[in-house]
Coordinates of C-alpha atoms and ligand atoms in Angstrom, one line a residue:
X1 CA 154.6 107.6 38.8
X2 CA 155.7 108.6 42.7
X3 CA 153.7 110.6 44.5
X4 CA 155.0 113.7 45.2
X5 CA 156.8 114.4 48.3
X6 CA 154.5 116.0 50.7
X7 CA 151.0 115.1 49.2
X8 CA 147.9 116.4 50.1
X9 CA 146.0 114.8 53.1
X10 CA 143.4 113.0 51.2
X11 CA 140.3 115.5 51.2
X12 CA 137.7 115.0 54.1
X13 CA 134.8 113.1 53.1
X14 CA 132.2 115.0 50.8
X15 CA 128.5 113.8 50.8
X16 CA 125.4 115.2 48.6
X17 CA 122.0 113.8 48.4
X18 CA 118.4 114.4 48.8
X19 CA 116.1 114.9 51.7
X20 CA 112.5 115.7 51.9
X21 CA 110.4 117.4 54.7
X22 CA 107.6 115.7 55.2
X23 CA 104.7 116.1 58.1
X24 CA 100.7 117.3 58.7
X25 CA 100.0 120.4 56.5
X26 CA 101.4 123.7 58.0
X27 CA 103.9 121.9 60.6
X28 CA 106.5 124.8 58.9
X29 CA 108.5 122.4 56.4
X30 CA 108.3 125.4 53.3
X31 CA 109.6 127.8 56.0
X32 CA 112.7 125.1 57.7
X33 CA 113.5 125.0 53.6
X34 CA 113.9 128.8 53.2
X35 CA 115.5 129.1 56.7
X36 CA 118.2 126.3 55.4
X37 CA 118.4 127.6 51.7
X38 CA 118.9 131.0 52.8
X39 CA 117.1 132.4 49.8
X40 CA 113.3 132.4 49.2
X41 CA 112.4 129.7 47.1
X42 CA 109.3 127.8 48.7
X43 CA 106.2 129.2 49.3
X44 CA 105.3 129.7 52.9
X45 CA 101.9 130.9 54.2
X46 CA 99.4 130.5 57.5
X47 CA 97.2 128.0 55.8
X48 CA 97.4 124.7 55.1
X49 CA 98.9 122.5 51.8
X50 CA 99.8 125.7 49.8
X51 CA 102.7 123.6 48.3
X52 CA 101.9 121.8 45.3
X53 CA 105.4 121.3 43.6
X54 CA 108.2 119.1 44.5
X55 CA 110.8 122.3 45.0
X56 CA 114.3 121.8 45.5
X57 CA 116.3 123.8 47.8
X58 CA 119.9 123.5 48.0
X59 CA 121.9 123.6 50.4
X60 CA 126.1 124.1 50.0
X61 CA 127.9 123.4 53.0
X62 CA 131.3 123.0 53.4
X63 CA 131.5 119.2 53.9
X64 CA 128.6 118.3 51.5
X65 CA 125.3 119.1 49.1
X66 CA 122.1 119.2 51.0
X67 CA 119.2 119.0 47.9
X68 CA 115.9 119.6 49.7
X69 CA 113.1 118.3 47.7
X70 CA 110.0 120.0 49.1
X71 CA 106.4 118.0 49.4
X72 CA 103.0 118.6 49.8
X73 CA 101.5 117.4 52.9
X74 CA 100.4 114.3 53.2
X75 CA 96.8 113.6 53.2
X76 CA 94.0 112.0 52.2
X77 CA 92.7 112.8 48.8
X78 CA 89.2 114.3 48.5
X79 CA 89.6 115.5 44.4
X80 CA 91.8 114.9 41.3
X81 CA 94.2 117.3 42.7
X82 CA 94.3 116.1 46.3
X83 CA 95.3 112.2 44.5
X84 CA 97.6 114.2 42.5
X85 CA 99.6 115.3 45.6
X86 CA 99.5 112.5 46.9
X87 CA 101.2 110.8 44.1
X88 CA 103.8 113.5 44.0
X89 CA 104.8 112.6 47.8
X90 CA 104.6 108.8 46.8
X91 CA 107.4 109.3 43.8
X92 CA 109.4 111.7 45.6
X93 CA 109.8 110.2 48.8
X94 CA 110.7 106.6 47.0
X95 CA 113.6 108.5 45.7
X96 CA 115.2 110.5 48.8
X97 CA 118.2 109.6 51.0
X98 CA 116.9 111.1 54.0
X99 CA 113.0 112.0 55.2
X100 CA 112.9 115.1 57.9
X101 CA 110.1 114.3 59.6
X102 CA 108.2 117.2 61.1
X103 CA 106.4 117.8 64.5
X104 CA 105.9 121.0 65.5
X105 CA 106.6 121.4 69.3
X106 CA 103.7 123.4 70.5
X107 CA 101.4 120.8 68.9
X108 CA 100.3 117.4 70.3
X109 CA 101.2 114.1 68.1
X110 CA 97.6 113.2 66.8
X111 CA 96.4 110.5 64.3
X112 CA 97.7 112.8 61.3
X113 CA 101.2 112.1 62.4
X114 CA 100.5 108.9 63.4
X115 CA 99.4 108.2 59.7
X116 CA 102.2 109.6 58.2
X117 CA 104.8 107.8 59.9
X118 CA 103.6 104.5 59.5
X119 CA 103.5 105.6 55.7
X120 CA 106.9 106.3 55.9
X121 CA 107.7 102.4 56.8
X122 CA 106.6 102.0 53.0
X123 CA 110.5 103.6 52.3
X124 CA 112.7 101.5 53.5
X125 CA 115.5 103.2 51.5
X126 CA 115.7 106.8 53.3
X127 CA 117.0 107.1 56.3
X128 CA 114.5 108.9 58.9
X129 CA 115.0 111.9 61.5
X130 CA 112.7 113.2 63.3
X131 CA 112.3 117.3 63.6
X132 CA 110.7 119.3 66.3
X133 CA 109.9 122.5 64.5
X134 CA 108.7 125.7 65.9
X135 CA 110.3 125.4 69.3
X136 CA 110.5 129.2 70.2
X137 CA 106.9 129.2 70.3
X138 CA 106.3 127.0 73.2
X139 CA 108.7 126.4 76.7
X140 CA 111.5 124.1 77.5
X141 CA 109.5 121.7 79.1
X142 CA 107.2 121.0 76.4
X143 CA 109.8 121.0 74.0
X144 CA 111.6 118.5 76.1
X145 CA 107.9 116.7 76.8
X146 CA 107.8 116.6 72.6
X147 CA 111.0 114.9 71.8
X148 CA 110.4 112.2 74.3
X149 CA 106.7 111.6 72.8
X150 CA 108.4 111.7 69.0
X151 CA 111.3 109.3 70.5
X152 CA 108.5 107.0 70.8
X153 CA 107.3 106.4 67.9
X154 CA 110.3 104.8 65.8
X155 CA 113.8 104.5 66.1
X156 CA 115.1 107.7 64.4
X157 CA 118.7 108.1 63.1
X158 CA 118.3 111.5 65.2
X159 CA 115.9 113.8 66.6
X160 CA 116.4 117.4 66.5
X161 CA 114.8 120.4 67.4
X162 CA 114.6 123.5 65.9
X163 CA 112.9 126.4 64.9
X164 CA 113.4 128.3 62.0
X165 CA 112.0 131.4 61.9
X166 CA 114.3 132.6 65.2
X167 CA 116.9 130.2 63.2
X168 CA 117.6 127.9 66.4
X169 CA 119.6 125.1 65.9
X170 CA 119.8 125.5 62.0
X171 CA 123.5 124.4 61.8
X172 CA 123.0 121.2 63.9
X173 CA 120.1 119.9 61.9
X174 CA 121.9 120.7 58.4
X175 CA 124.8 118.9 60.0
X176 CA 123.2 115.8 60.9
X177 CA 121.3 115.8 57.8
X178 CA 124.5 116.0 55.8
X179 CA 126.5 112.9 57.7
X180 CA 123.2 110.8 56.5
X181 CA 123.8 111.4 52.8
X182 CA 126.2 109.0 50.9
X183 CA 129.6 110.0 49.6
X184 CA 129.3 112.2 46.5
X185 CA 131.1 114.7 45.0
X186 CA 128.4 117.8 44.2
X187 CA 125.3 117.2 42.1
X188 CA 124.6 121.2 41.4
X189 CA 126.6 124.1 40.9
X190 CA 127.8 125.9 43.5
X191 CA 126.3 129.3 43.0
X192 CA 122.6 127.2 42.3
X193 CA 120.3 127.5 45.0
X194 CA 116.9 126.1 43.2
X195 CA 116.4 124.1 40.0
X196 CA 113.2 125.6 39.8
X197 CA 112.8 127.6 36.5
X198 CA 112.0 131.6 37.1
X199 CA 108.8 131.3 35.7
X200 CA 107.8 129.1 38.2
X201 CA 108.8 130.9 41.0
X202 CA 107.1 133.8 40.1
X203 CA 104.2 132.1 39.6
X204 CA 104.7 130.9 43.0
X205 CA 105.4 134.7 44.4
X206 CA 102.2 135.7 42.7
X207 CA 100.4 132.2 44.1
X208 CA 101.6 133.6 47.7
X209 CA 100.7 137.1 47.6
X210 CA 97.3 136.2 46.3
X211 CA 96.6 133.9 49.4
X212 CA 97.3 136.3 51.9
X213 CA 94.7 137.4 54.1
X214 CA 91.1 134.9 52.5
X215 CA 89.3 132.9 53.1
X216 CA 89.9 129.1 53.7
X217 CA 88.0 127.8 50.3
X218 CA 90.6 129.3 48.4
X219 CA 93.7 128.1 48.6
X220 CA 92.9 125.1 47.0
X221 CA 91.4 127.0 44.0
X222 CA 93.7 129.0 43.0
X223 CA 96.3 128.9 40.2
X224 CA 98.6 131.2 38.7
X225 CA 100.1 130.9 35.0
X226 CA 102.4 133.3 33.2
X227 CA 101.3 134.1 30.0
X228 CA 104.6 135.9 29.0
X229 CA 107.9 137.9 30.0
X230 CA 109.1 140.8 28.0
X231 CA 112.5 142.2 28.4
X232 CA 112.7 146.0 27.7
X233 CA 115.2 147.2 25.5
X234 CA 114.8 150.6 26.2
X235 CA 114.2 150.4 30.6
X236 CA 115.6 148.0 33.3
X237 CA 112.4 146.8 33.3
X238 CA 110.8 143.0 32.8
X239 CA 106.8 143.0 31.9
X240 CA 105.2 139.9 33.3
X241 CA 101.6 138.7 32.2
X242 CA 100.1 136.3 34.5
X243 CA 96.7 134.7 35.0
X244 CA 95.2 134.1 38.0
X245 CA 93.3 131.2 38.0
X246 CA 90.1 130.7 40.4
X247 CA 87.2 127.8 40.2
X248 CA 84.0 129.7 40.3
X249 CA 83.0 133.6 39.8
X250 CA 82.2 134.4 43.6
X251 CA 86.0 133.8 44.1
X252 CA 87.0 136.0 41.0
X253 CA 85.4 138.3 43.5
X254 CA 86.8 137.8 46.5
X255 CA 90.5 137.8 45.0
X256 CA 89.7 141.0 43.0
X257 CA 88.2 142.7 45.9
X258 CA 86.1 146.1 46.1
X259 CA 86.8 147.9 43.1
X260 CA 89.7 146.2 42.4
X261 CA 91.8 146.6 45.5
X262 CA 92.6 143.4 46.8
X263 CA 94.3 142.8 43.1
X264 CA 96.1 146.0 43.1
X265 CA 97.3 145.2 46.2
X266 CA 98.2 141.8 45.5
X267 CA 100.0 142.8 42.3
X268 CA 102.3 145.2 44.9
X269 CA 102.9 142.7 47.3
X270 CA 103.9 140.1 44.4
X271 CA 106.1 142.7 42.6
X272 CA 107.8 143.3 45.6
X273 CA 109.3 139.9 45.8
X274 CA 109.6 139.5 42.3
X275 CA 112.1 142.8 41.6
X276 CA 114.9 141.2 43.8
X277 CA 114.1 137.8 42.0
X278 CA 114.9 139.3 38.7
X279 CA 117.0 142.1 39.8
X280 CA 114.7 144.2 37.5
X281 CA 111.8 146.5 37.7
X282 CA 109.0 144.8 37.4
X283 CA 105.7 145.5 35.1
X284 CA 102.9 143.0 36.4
X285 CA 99.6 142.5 34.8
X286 CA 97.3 140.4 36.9
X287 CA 94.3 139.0 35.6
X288 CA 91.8 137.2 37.5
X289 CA 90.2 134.0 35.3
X290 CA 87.4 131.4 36.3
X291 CA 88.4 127.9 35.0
X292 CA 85.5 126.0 35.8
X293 CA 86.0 123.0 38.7
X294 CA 89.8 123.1 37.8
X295 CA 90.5 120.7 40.0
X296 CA 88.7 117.8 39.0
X297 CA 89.5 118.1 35.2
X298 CA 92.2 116.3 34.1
X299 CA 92.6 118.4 30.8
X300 CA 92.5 121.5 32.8
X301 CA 95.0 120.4 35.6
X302 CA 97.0 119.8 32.6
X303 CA 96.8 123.1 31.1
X304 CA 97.6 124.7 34.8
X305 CA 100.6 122.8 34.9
X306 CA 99.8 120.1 37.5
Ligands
GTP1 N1 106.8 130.4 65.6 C1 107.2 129.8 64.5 N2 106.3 129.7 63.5 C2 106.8 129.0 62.4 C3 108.1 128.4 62.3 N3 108.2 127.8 61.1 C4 107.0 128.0 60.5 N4 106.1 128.7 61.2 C5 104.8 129.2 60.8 O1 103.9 128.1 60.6 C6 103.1 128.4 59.5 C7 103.2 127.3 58.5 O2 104.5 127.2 57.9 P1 104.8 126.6 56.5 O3 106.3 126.6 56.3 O4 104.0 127.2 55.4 O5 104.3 125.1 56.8 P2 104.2 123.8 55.7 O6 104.4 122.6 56.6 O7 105.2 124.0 54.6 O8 102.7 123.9 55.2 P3 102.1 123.2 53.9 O9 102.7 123.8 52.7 O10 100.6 123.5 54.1 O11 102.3 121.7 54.0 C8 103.5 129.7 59.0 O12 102.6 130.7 59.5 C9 104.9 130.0 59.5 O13 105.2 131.3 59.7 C10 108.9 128.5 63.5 O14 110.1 128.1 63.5 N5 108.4 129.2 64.5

């Protein structure tokens, strides 16, 4: 058969694949994955390694599919959970097309960067660009200082800076990002934005909320499961049983709080973010559990869903 007369141009090249943030703990890679997803779907917060789960963002632009799988950072273990990271970052990275990796630009490269990118020699397969986060919070000089020190450590396929919470430079980065994937035709749906299930992301919401404002012991002990999710026939309204999870009693009280506070205010905070999630009114029942040195116990890290 002839083509017809006047055929379409062939279509302009369309590329998806996967890239993963990777950098010291709190360099900003959950908050450069919301910035590029547009839509809340990886926990952010002020301390360190609050991300646990390999989250994908994704990204739809008009010349390809940017899936972001998110990592925890990279570090070196101390418990069960900390090797369990570790082994997350290890299986995901083996798998990506492109690593982001990420210096923030009021920060000076230290051995914890250092570290990590000679780790990142061990995938050959991913193609690697460096990203200089955060640069509304320092000047142009030491921006421009930054990238010359990054440029310096390997050769890069690019280096770009950015900063997403004034959303600088968002569109360059997703750009170069996208020309390093290979040709593909989609891998998600357009309308999909996370292949992370709702129940998980609430959990994360609830994870986020609860962190907010204590101490440093705690992020690392603290786990949140849903027990279940009622749909009311009679409201617009979803009831939502969750379980905080902490190691020892002291914590139960510092995540309670005086009379109870802290968890009713927690419980606001989480519901807030949850209603748009759901598009529902939102019942939530917080409780605060102890689950003995979590972290070390296989069985238990199990049951928590690590
Ligand atoms: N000024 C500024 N702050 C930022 C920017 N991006 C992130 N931050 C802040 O940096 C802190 C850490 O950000 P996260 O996105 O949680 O960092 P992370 O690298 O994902 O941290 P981990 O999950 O611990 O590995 C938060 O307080 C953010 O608000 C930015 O572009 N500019």
């Amino acid at each position: 058969m002839s083509s017809p007369k006047g055929a379409s141009k062939p279509s302009p090249i369309h590329r998806a694949g996967f890239v993963s943030f990777v950098g010291r703990p709190n360099v900003g890679k959950s908050t450069l994955t919301n910035a590029l997803v547009g839509e809340k779907v990886a926990i952010t917060s002020s301390k360190p390694q609050t991300t646990r789960r390999a989250i994908r963002g994704i990204v739809h632009a008009a010349d390809g599919q940017l899936i972001i799988v998110d990592t925890p950072g990279i570090h070196r273990p101390r418990t069960l959970l900390g090797q369990r990271l570790n082994d997350v970052v290890t299986a995901t990275l083996g798998d990506v097309d492109v690593i982001g990796m990420c210096f923030p630009a009021n920060e000076r490269i230290g051995p914890g960067d250092r570290f990590i990118n000679e780790s990142l020699n061990d995938f050959p397969r991913a193609k690697k660009v460096a990203i200089v986060t955060k640069i509304d919070a320092t000047s142009r000089p030491a921006v421009a200082q930054q990238l010359l020190a990054v440029s310096e450590l390997r050769d890069w396929e690019a280096i770009v800076p950015v900063s997403a919470t004034s959303r600088i430079q968002l569109d360059v980065l997703l750009k170069e990002l996208v020309a390093l994937l290979p040709e593909s035709p989609s891998l998600y749906p357009d309308e999909q934005r996370t292949d992370e299930t709702l129940e998980a992301r609430i959990s994360e919401l609830i994870r986020e909320a609860a962190l907010e404002g204590v101490s440093d012991e705690l992020p690392h002990s603290l786990a949140v499961t849903i027990d279940d999710m009622v749909e009311r026939d009679d409201k617009d309204l979803v009831e939502i049983y969750a379980n905080l999870w902490v190691e020892r009693d002291s914590q139960k009280g510092i995540v309670i709080g005086h009379g109870g506070e802290r968890l009713q205010d927690v419980g606001a905070r989480a519901r807030a973010q949850i209603e748009p999630l759901v598009g529902k009114q939102v019942f939530l029942s917080l409780r605060v559990k102890v689950a003995r040195e979590w972290q070390r116990d296989p069985k238990q890290l199990g049951r928590l869903g690590f």
